[in-house]
Coordinates of C-alpha atoms in Angstrom, one line a residue:
M267 CA 27.5 -71.5 -19.5
S268 CA 24.8 -72.2 -16.9
D269 CA 24.6 -70.3 -13.6
N270 CA 25.8 -73.4 -11.7
N271 CA 29.1 -73.4 -13.6
L272 CA 29.9 -69.7 -12.9
D273 CA 33.3 -69.2 -11.3
P274 CA 33.1 -67.4 -7.9
S275 CA 35.7 -64.9 -9.2
H276 CA 33.4 -64.1 -12.1
L277 CA 30.5 -63.4 -9.7
E278 CA 32.8 -61.1 -7.7
T279 CA 33.7 -59.3 -10.9
L280 CA 30.0 -59.0 -11.9
D281 CA 29.2 -57.6 -8.4
R282 CA 31.9 -55.0 -8.8
D283 CA 30.7 -54.0 -12.3
L284 CA 27.1 -53.7 -11.1
G285 CA 28.4 -51.6 -8.2
R286 CA 30.2 -49.3 -10.6
L287 CA 27.0 -49.0 -12.7
S288 CA 25.0 -48.1 -9.5
T289 CA 27.6 -45.4 -8.6
L290 CA 27.5 -44.1 -12.1
E291 CA 23.7 -43.8 -12.0
Q292 CA 23.9 -41.8 -8.7
A293 CA 26.6 -39.6 -10.2
T294 CA 24.6 -39.0 -13.3
A295 CA 21.5 -38.1 -11.2
Y296 CA 23.5 -35.7 -9.1
V297 CA 24.9 -34.0 -12.2
S298 CA 21.6 -33.8 -14.0
R299 CA 19.8 -32.0 -11.2
P300 CA 21.6 -28.7 -11.6
M301 CA 21.6 -29.2 -15.4
M302 CA 17.9 -29.7 -15.4
G303 CA 17.3 -26.5 -13.3
T304 CA 19.6 -24.6 -15.7
G305 CA 17.8 -26.0 -18.7
I306 CA 14.3 -25.0 -17.4
A307 CA 15.6 -21.5 -16.5
L308 CA 17.0 -21.2 -20.1
M309 CA 13.7 -22.3 -21.5
F310 CA 11.9 -19.5 -19.5
V311 CA 14.4 -16.9 -20.7
V312 CA 13.7 -18.0 -24.3
F313 CA 9.9 -18.0 -23.6
A314 CA 10.1 -14.4 -22.3
A315 CA 12.0 -13.4 -25.5
L316 CA 9.4 -15.1 -27.7
I317 CA 6.6 -13.3 -25.9
A318 CA 8.3 -9.9 -26.5
A319 CA 8.8 -10.9 -30.2
L320 CA 5.1 -11.9 -30.6
I321 CA 3.9 -8.6 -29.0
F322 CA 6.1 -6.3 -31.0
G323 CA 6.0 -8.2 -34.3
Q324 CA 7.8 -6.3 -37.1
A325 CA 8.4 -3.0 -35.1
D326 CA 11.6 -1.1 -35.6
N327 CA 13.2 -1.9 -32.2
T328 CA 11.8 -5.5 -31.8
F329 CA 15.3 -7.0 -31.5
I330 CA 16.3 -4.6 -28.7
V331 CA 13.1 -5.3 -26.7
V332 CA 13.5 -9.1 -27.3
V333 CA 17.0 -9.0 -25.8
A334 CA 15.9 -6.8 -23.0
A335 CA 13.0 -9.2 -22.2
A336 CA 15.5 -12.1 -22.0
F337 CA 17.8 -10.0 -19.6
G338 CA 14.7 -9.1 -17.5
A339 CA 13.7 -12.8 -17.2
Y340 CA 17.2 -13.7 -16.2
M341 CA 17.2 -11.0 -13.5
A342 CA 13.8 -12.2 -12.2
L343 CA 15.1 -15.8 -11.9
N344 CA 18.0 -14.5 -9.9
I345 CA 15.8 -12.5 -7.6
G346 CA 13.7 -15.6 -6.9
A347 CA 16.9 -17.6 -6.2
N348 CA 18.5 -15.1 -3.9
D349 CA 16.1 -12.5 -2.5
V350 CA 13.0 -14.5 -1.7
A351 CA 15.0 -16.8 0.6
N352 CA 15.2 -14.0 3.2
N353 CA 11.4 -14.2 3.6
M354 CA 11.1 -18.0 3.9
G355 CA 14.5 -18.9 5.4
P356 CA 13.6 -18.2 9.0
A357 CA 10.3 -20.2 8.8
V358 CA 11.9 -23.2 7.2
G359 CA 14.9 -23.1 9.6
A360 CA 12.5 -23.0 12.5
N361 CA 10.7 -26.1 11.1
A362 CA 7.4 -24.2 11.0
M363 CA 7.0 -25.4 7.4
S364 CA 8.7 -27.7 5.0
M365 CA 10.9 -26.5 2.1
G366 CA 8.1 -27.5 -0.4
A367 CA 5.4 -25.6 1.4
A368 CA 7.6 -22.6 1.7
I369 CA 8.3 -22.6 -2.0
V370 CA 4.6 -22.9 -2.9
I371 CA 3.5 -20.2 -0.5
A372 CA 6.3 -17.8 -1.6
A373 CA 5.6 -18.4 -5.3
I374 CA 1.8 -17.6 -4.8
F375 CA 2.3 -14.5 -2.6
E376 CA 5.3 -13.1 -4.5
S377 CA 3.3 -13.4 -7.8
A378 CA 0.2 -11.9 -6.2
G379 CA 2.2 -9.0 -4.8
A380 CA 3.9 -8.3 -8.1
L381 CA 0.7 -8.5 -10.2
L382 CA -1.7 -6.8 -7.8
A383 CA 0.4 -4.1 -6.2
G384 CA 3.8 -4.0 -8.0
G385 CA 5.2 -1.3 -10.2
D386 CA 5.1 1.9 -8.3
V387 CA 8.8 2.1 -7.6
V388 CA 9.9 1.7 -11.2
S389 CA 10.5 5.4 -11.8
T390 CA 12.9 5.5 -8.9
I391 CA 14.9 2.5 -10.3
A392 CA 15.0 3.9 -13.8
K393 CA 15.3 7.6 -13.2
G394 CA 16.0 8.3 -9.5
I395 CA 19.7 7.2 -9.8
I396 CA 20.6 9.0 -13.0
A397 CA 19.2 12.0 -14.8
P398 CA 17.8 10.6 -18.1
E399 CA 18.3 14.0 -19.8
S400 CA 22.1 13.6 -19.4
M401 CA 22.0 10.5 -21.7
G402 CA 21.4 12.7 -24.8
T403 CA 19.7 10.1 -27.0
S404 CA 17.2 7.3 -26.4
A405 CA 19.8 4.8 -27.9
A406 CA 22.3 5.7 -25.1
F407 CA 19.6 5.4 -22.5
I408 CA 18.5 2.0 -23.8
S409 CA 22.1 0.8 -23.8
A410 CA 22.5 2.0 -20.2
M411 CA 19.4 0.2 -19.0
M412 CA 20.4 -3.0 -20.9
A413 CA 23.8 -2.9 -19.2
A414 CA 22.3 -2.3 -15.8
L415 CA 19.9 -5.2 -16.2
L416 CA 22.5 -7.7 -17.3
A417 CA 25.2 -6.6 -14.8
S418 CA 22.9 -6.7 -11.8
A419 CA 21.6 -10.2 -12.9
L420 CA 25.2 -11.5 -13.3
W421 CA 26.2 -10.2 -9.9
V422 CA 23.2 -11.7 -8.1
N423 CA 23.8 -15.0 -9.9
L424 CA 27.4 -15.0 -8.6
A425 CA 26.3 -14.1 -5.1
T426 CA 23.8 -17.0 -5.1
W427 CA 26.5 -19.4 -6.3
I428 CA 28.8 -18.5 -3.4
G429 CA 25.9 -18.6 -0.9
A430 CA 25.6 -14.9 0.0
P431 CA 22.2 -13.3 0.3
V432 CA 22.6 -9.8 -1.3
S433 CA 20.3 -6.9 -2.0
T434 CA 18.9 -7.1 -5.5
T435 CA 17.8 -3.5 -5.1
H436 CA 21.4 -2.4 -4.5
S437 CA 22.5 -4.6 -7.4
V438 CA 20.2 -2.7 -9.8
V439 CA 21.1 0.6 -8.3
G440 CA 24.8 -0.1 -8.8
G441 CA 24.1 -1.3 -12.4
V442 CA 22.2 1.9 -13.3
M443 CA 24.8 4.1 -11.6
G444 CA 27.7 2.4 -13.4
A445 CA 26.1 2.5 -16.8
G446 CA 25.1 6.2 -16.2
I447 CA 28.7 7.1 -15.4
A448 CA 30.0 5.3 -18.4
A449 CA 27.4 7.0 -20.6
A450 CA 27.4 10.6 -19.3
G451 CA 30.0 11.0 -16.6
F452 CA 29.8 11.3 -12.9
A453 CA 27.5 14.4 -13.1
A454 CA 24.7 12.2 -14.4
V455 CA 24.4 10.4 -11.0
S456 CA 22.1 11.7 -8.3
W457 CA 24.7 11.6 -5.5
G458 CA 22.1 12.6 -2.8
Q459 CA 20.0 9.5 -3.6
M460 CA 23.2 7.4 -3.7
S461 CA 24.2 8.7 -0.2
A462 CA 20.8 7.7 1.2
I463 CA 21.2 4.3 -0.3
A464 CA 24.7 3.9 1.1
A465 CA 23.5 5.0 4.6
S466 CA 20.9 2.2 4.4
W467 CA 23.7 -0.4 4.0
V468 CA 24.4 0.2 7.7
I469 CA 21.0 1.4 9.0
S470 CA 18.9 -1.5 7.5
P471 CA 20.6 -4.5 9.1
V472 CA 21.4 -2.7 12.4
L473 CA 17.8 -1.6 12.8
G474 CA 16.5 -5.0 11.8
G475 CA 18.9 -6.7 14.2
L476 CA 18.1 -4.5 17.2
I477 CA 14.3 -4.8 16.7
A478 CA 14.5 -8.6 16.4
A479 CA 16.8 -8.8 19.4
G480 CA 14.4 -6.6 21.4
F481 CA 11.4 -8.8 20.7
L482 CA 13.4 -11.9 21.5
W483 CA 14.5 -10.4 24.8
F484 CA 10.8 -9.6 25.5
I485 CA 9.7 -13.2 24.8
K486 CA 12.5 -14.6 26.9
S487 CA 11.8 -12.3 29.8
N488 CA 8.0 -12.5 29.8
I489 CA 7.3 -16.1 28.6
I490 CA 10.3 -18.4 28.4
Y491 CA 12.0 -17.6 31.7
R492 CA 8.7 -17.6 33.7
D493 CA 7.8 -20.4 36.1
D494 CA 4.4 -20.9 34.4
K495 CA 5.2 -20.6 30.7
I496 CA 1.8 -21.5 29.4
A497 CA 0.0 -18.9 31.5
A498 CA 2.5 -16.3 30.4
A499 CA 2.0 -17.4 26.8
R500 CA -1.8 -17.0 27.1
K501 CA -1.3 -13.4 28.2
W502 CA 1.5 -12.3 25.8
V503 CA 1.2 -14.3 22.6
P504 CA -2.1 -12.6 21.5
V505 CA -0.4 -9.3 22.1
L506 CA 2.6 -10.3 20.0
V507 CA 0.4 -11.6 17.2
G508 CA -1.7 -8.4 17.4
I509 CA 1.5 -6.3 17.0
M510 CA 2.5 -8.5 14.0
A511 CA -0.9 -8.0 12.4
G512 CA -0.8 -4.2 13.0
A513 CA 2.8 -4.0 11.6
F514 CA 2.0 -5.9 8.5
S515 CA -1.3 -4.0 7.9
A516 CA 0.6 -0.7 8.1
Y517 CA 3.5 -2.2 6.0
L518 CA 1.2 -3.3 3.2
A519 CA -0.8 0.0 3.4
V520 CA 2.4 2.0 3.0
K521 CA 4.4 -0.2 0.6
G522 CA 2.2 -2.9 -0.9
F523 CA -0.9 -1.2 -2.4
K524 CA 0.5 2.0 -3.9
K525 CA -0.7 0.8 -7.4
I526 CA -4.3 0.4 -6.1
V527 CA -4.7 3.3 -3.7
K528 CA -2.3 5.9 -2.3
I529 CA -2.2 5.8 1.6
E530 CA -0.2 8.2 3.6
L531 CA 1.9 7.0 6.6
P532 CA -0.4 8.5 9.3
M533 CA -3.5 6.8 7.8
A534 CA -1.5 3.5 7.4
L535 CA -0.5 3.6 11.1
L536 CA -4.2 4.1 12.1
I537 CA -5.1 1.1 9.9
G538 CA -2.3 -0.9 11.5
L539 CA -3.5 0.1 15.0
G540 CA -7.1 -1.0 14.2
C541 CA -6.0 -4.3 12.9
A542 CA -3.7 -4.9 15.9
V543 CA -6.5 -4.4 18.4
A544 CA -8.9 -6.6 16.4
V545 CA -6.4 -9.5 16.0
W546 CA -5.4 -9.2 19.6
L547 CA -9.0 -9.7 20.7
I548 CA -9.6 -12.6 18.3
M549 CA -6.4 -14.4 19.3
I550 CA -7.1 -14.4 23.1
P551 CA -9.6 -17.3 22.9
V552 CA -7.7 -19.0 20.1
I553 CA -4.4 -19.1 22.1
R554 CA -6.3 -20.2 25.2
R555 CA -7.8 -23.1 23.2
Q556 CA -4.5 -24.0 21.6
S557 CA -2.7 -24.1 24.9
V558 CA -5.0 -26.6 26.6
G559 CA -3.1 -29.7 27.6
L560 CA 0.3 -28.3 26.7
E561 CA 3.2 -29.1 29.0
N562 CA 5.0 -26.3 30.9
R563 CA 8.2 -26.4 28.7
N564 CA 9.8 -24.4 25.9
K565 CA 8.9 -27.0 23.3
S566 CA 5.2 -26.4 23.9
L567 CA 5.6 -22.7 23.1
K568 CA 6.7 -23.5 19.6
V569 CA 3.2 -24.7 18.8
L570 CA 1.7 -21.3 19.6
F571 CA 4.1 -19.4 17.3
G572 CA 3.9 -21.8 14.3
I573 CA 0.8 -20.4 12.5
P574 CA 1.7 -16.7 13.1
L575 CA 5.2 -17.4 11.6
I576 CA 3.7 -19.0 8.5
V577 CA 1.3 -16.0 8.0
S578 CA 4.1 -13.5 8.5
A579 CA 6.3 -15.3 5.9
A580 CA 3.4 -15.2 3.4
M581 CA 2.8 -11.4 4.1
L582 CA 6.6 -10.7 3.7
S583 CA 6.5 -12.5 0.3
F584 CA 3.5 -10.5 -0.9
A585 CA 5.1 -7.2 0.1
H586 CA 8.5 -8.3 -1.4
G587 CA 6.8 -9.1 -4.7
A588 CA 5.0 -5.8 -4.7
N589 CA 8.3 -3.9 -4.2
D590 CA 11.1 -5.9 -5.6
V591 CA 9.6 -7.0 -8.9
A592 CA 10.6 -3.5 -10.0
N593 CA 14.2 -4.6 -9.8
A594 CA 13.6 -7.1 -12.6
V595 CA 11.2 -5.2 -14.7
G596 CA 12.1 -1.5 -14.0
P597 CA 14.9 -1.2 -16.5
L598 CA 13.0 -3.5 -18.9
A599 CA 9.9 -1.3 -18.7
A600 CA 12.2 1.8 -19.3
I601 CA 13.7 0.1 -22.4
V602 CA 10.2 -0.8 -23.7
Q603 CA 8.9 2.7 -23.3
A604 CA 12.0 4.3 -24.9
S605 CA 11.9 1.9 -27.8
V606 CA 8.2 2.4 -28.5
T607 CA 7.8 6.1 -28.0
G608 CA 11.4 7.4 -28.2
D609 CA 10.7 9.3 -25.0
F610 CA 12.8 8.3 -22.0
T611 CA 12.3 11.3 -19.7
Q612 CA 8.6 10.9 -18.8
A613 CA 7.1 8.6 -16.1
I614 CA 7.3 4.9 -16.9
E615 CA 4.2 2.7 -17.3
I616 CA 4.7 -1.0 -16.9
P617 CA 2.9 -3.2 -19.5
L618 CA 1.1 -6.2 -18.1
W619 CA 3.3 -8.7 -20.0
V620 CA 6.4 -7.2 -18.5
M621 CA 4.9 -7.6 -15.0
V622 CA 4.0 -11.2 -15.8
I623 CA 7.6 -12.0 -16.8
G624 CA 8.8 -10.5 -13.5
A625 CA 6.3 -12.5 -11.4
L626 CA 6.8 -15.8 -13.2
G627 CA 10.6 -15.4 -13.2
I628 CA 10.7 -14.8 -9.5
S629 CA 8.6 -17.9 -8.9
F630 CA 10.7 -20.1 -11.3
G631 CA 13.9 -18.8 -9.7
L632 CA 12.7 -19.6 -6.2
F633 CA 11.5 -23.1 -7.2
L634 CA 14.7 -24.0 -9.2
F635 CA 17.5 -22.4 -7.2
G636 CA 15.9 -21.0 -4.0
P637 CA 16.5 -23.9 -1.5
K638 CA 20.3 -23.1 -1.3
L639 CA 19.8 -19.6 0.1
I640 CA 16.7 -20.7 2.2
R641 CA 19.0 -23.2 4.0
M642 CA 21.7 -20.6 4.4
V643 CA 19.4 -18.0 6.0
G644 CA 17.3 -20.5 8.0
N645 CA 19.9 -23.0 9.3
Q646 CA 23.5 -22.0 8.6
I647 CA 23.9 -18.5 10.2
T648 CA 22.4 -19.3 13.6
K649 CA 19.9 -21.9 14.9
L650 CA 16.3 -20.7 14.7
N651 CA 13.1 -21.9 16.4
P652 CA 9.6 -20.5 15.8
M653 CA 10.0 -17.8 18.5
R654 CA 13.3 -16.5 17.1
A655 CA 12.1 -16.7 13.5
Y656 CA 8.9 -14.8 14.5
C657 CA 11.1 -12.0 15.9
V658 CA 13.0 -11.8 12.5
A659 CA 9.8 -11.6 10.5
L660 CA 8.3 -9.0 12.8
S661 CA 11.4 -6.9 12.8
A662 CA 11.4 -6.8 9.0
A663 CA 7.9 -5.3 8.8
I664 CA 8.5 -2.8 11.6
T665 CA 11.9 -1.7 10.2
V666 CA 10.4 -1.0 6.8
I667 CA 7.7 1.2 8.4
V668 CA 10.3 3.1 10.5
A669 CA 12.5 3.6 7.4
S670 CA 9.4 4.9 5.4
W671 CA 8.7 7.3 8.2
L672 CA 12.4 8.5 8.1
G673 CA 12.4 8.6 4.3
L674 CA 15.2 6.1 3.9
P675 CA 15.5 3.6 1.0
V676 CA 16.1 0.2 2.6
S677 CA 16.8 -3.4 1.5
S678 CA 14.5 -6.2 2.5
T679 CA 17.5 -8.6 2.3
H680 CA 19.6 -6.5 4.7
I681 CA 16.7 -6.2 7.2
A682 CA 15.8 -9.9 7.2
V683 CA 19.4 -11.1 7.4
G684 CA 20.2 -8.4 9.9
G685 CA 17.3 -9.7 12.0
V686 CA 18.8 -13.2 11.9
F687 CA 22.2 -11.8 13.0
G688 CA 20.5 -9.8 15.8
V689 CA 18.7 -12.9 17.2
G690 CA 22.0 -14.9 17.1
F691 CA 24.2 -12.3 18.7
F692 CA 21.5 -11.6 21.4
R693 CA 21.5 -15.3 22.2
E694 CA 25.3 -15.3 22.6
W695 CA 25.1 -12.3 24.9
D696 CA 22.2 -13.7 26.9
T697 CA 23.9 -17.1 27.3
E698 CA 27.1 -15.5 28.5
R699 CA 25.2 -13.3 30.9
R700 CA 23.3 -16.2 32.4
M701 CA 26.5 -18.3 32.8
R702 CA 28.2 -15.4 34.6
K703 CA 25.2 -15.2 37.0
S704 CA 25.4 -18.9 37.7
K705 CA 29.1 -18.7 38.4
Q706 CA 28.5 -15.9 40.9
K707 CA 26.1 -18.1 42.8
I708 CA 28.3 -21.2 42.7
T709 CA 31.9 -20.1 43.5
G710 CA 34.9 -22.1 42.5
L711 CA 33.8 -22.9 38.9
P712 CA 36.7 -22.7 36.5
E713 CA 36.8 -20.1 33.7
L714 CA 36.0 -21.3 30.2
A715 CA 39.0 -22.0 28.0
P716 CA 39.3 -19.9 24.8
E717 CA 38.5 -23.0 22.6
E718 CA 35.4 -23.6 24.6
R719 CA 34.3 -19.9 24.3
R720 CA 34.8 -20.2 20.5
R721 CA 32.7 -23.3 20.4
R722 CA 29.9 -21.6 22.2
K723 CA 29.5 -18.9 19.6
L724 CA 26.0 -19.0 18.3
V725 CA 26.5 -17.1 15.0
R726 CA 28.8 -18.7 12.5
R727 CA 31.5 -16.1 11.9
S728 CA 32.6 -17.3 8.5
H729 CA 29.1 -16.7 7.1
F730 CA 28.8 -13.4 8.9
L731 CA 32.0 -12.1 7.3
T732 CA 31.1 -13.4 3.8
I733 CA 27.7 -11.8 3.8
I734 CA 29.0 -8.5 5.1
A735 CA 31.7 -8.4 2.5
A736 CA 29.2 -9.2 -0.3
W737 CA 26.9 -6.4 1.0
V738 CA 29.7 -3.8 1.0
I739 CA 30.9 -4.6 -2.6
T740 CA 27.5 -5.1 -4.2
V741 CA 27.0 -1.5 -5.5
P742 CA 30.6 -0.9 -6.7
A743 CA 30.9 -4.4 -8.2
A744 CA 27.6 -4.1 -10.1
A745 CA 28.6 -0.6 -11.2
I746 CA 32.0 -1.7 -12.6
L747 CA 30.4 -4.7 -14.4
S748 CA 27.6 -2.5 -15.8
A749 CA 30.0 0.2 -17.0
G750 CA 32.1 -2.5 -18.9
I751 CA 29.0 -4.0 -20.4
F752 CA 27.7 -0.6 -21.5
L753 CA 31.0 0.2 -23.3
V754 CA 30.8 -3.2 -25.1
I755 CA 27.2 -2.6 -26.2
N756 CA 28.0 0.9 -27.2
G757 CA 31.0 -0.3 -29.2
I758 CA 28.9 -2.9 -31.0
S759 CA 26.2 -0.4 -31.9
L760 CA 28.8 2.1 -33.2
G761 CA 30.5 -0.6 -35.1

């Protein structure tokens, strides 16, 4: 039949069929994206297991190490998907960088931090929570570390799926604690260490939130609410960037380079002070040059905070990689050492191949699954701009330094998200305060209705409650899951 003889009804049917095919293609593409990410993640887990098999060859405990390497790779993927979002979320939410740029910068600096400066905190992860001697045998210790690794990875995976940024440090701590209790009873746990960690649940986010709110108040009072905003910015932005440089220098000296050189806190603070003064002097002409021709409005100020915010996000990623890679590879390194030497009570050395698995896993996890949590932290809790995001990043560095001085174990996740909450709640309070002042000047204005007050809330309460609930149950949930997995592993080995 020629085209000229086609019935119009046939053409309509053909259009409908083609429309269905187009819809089917879109649906297939939508479904295949998560499947592709899962497929690549699975390939990486298999790759990590193969590397372990090649290195150990025909050794007695090769199978155990291969399985542990797969679990460690799975945990590293989940750290990249969940934890790294806290460093990049504010910068992306403030439109200081694109999602793609954030992922590339985070992957580079997380890997550099893990490989150059990571590994010093592994003994705390593996031994500070439970007494290894209480395990009795290396087989029980290995089973406990395997259970802790798998349980913490599963919990972080679940938290990422529901959109809750949780502490991977606390997940591993809960996993180690649960397996230790299942293996050797409650006496095996260092309850003093656990009490300090429990205290950090409250101290970390509150301190991070207060510091972030304090800096936002300073920026609003001294720059944003001034008549000549550009002149105020020329005076105070170099000071703020200098404070940031000093804070990160001290942060990295205390936490980031332990593997290379041991620096005590007083010396780290002196290094930070020197860097702060140097950067302040350098930034004075830079900010003066950047501010030429800018209009006297808030939008212009965002330009001046853009580059410092990107640098701070990169530095946070480096420090995070240096510290939190231990969450993925700490139990794995303990398993490798116990399998090779049979000794599980001495200090733990991390083989290079184990660190590479941790670093690559974090980068892959961020690339494949990180955008969901980056959007959550950057956009969905409260609205961020470069000034607010800068306050969050700065509070993270300062809070870690203060916590180190107080000797408190803290979570980078809790600090960063606490900073976002602090900025949001401060904006609510400040907006309400300024509205009250306006009403006092202009009498006769009606009170806001309850619905209007709810609409003006600047922190989304549903996300706030979900995240707080996830934080509270992280350690007990990971502990219960780990204890169950330990009993299963132990039952299989005995069988």
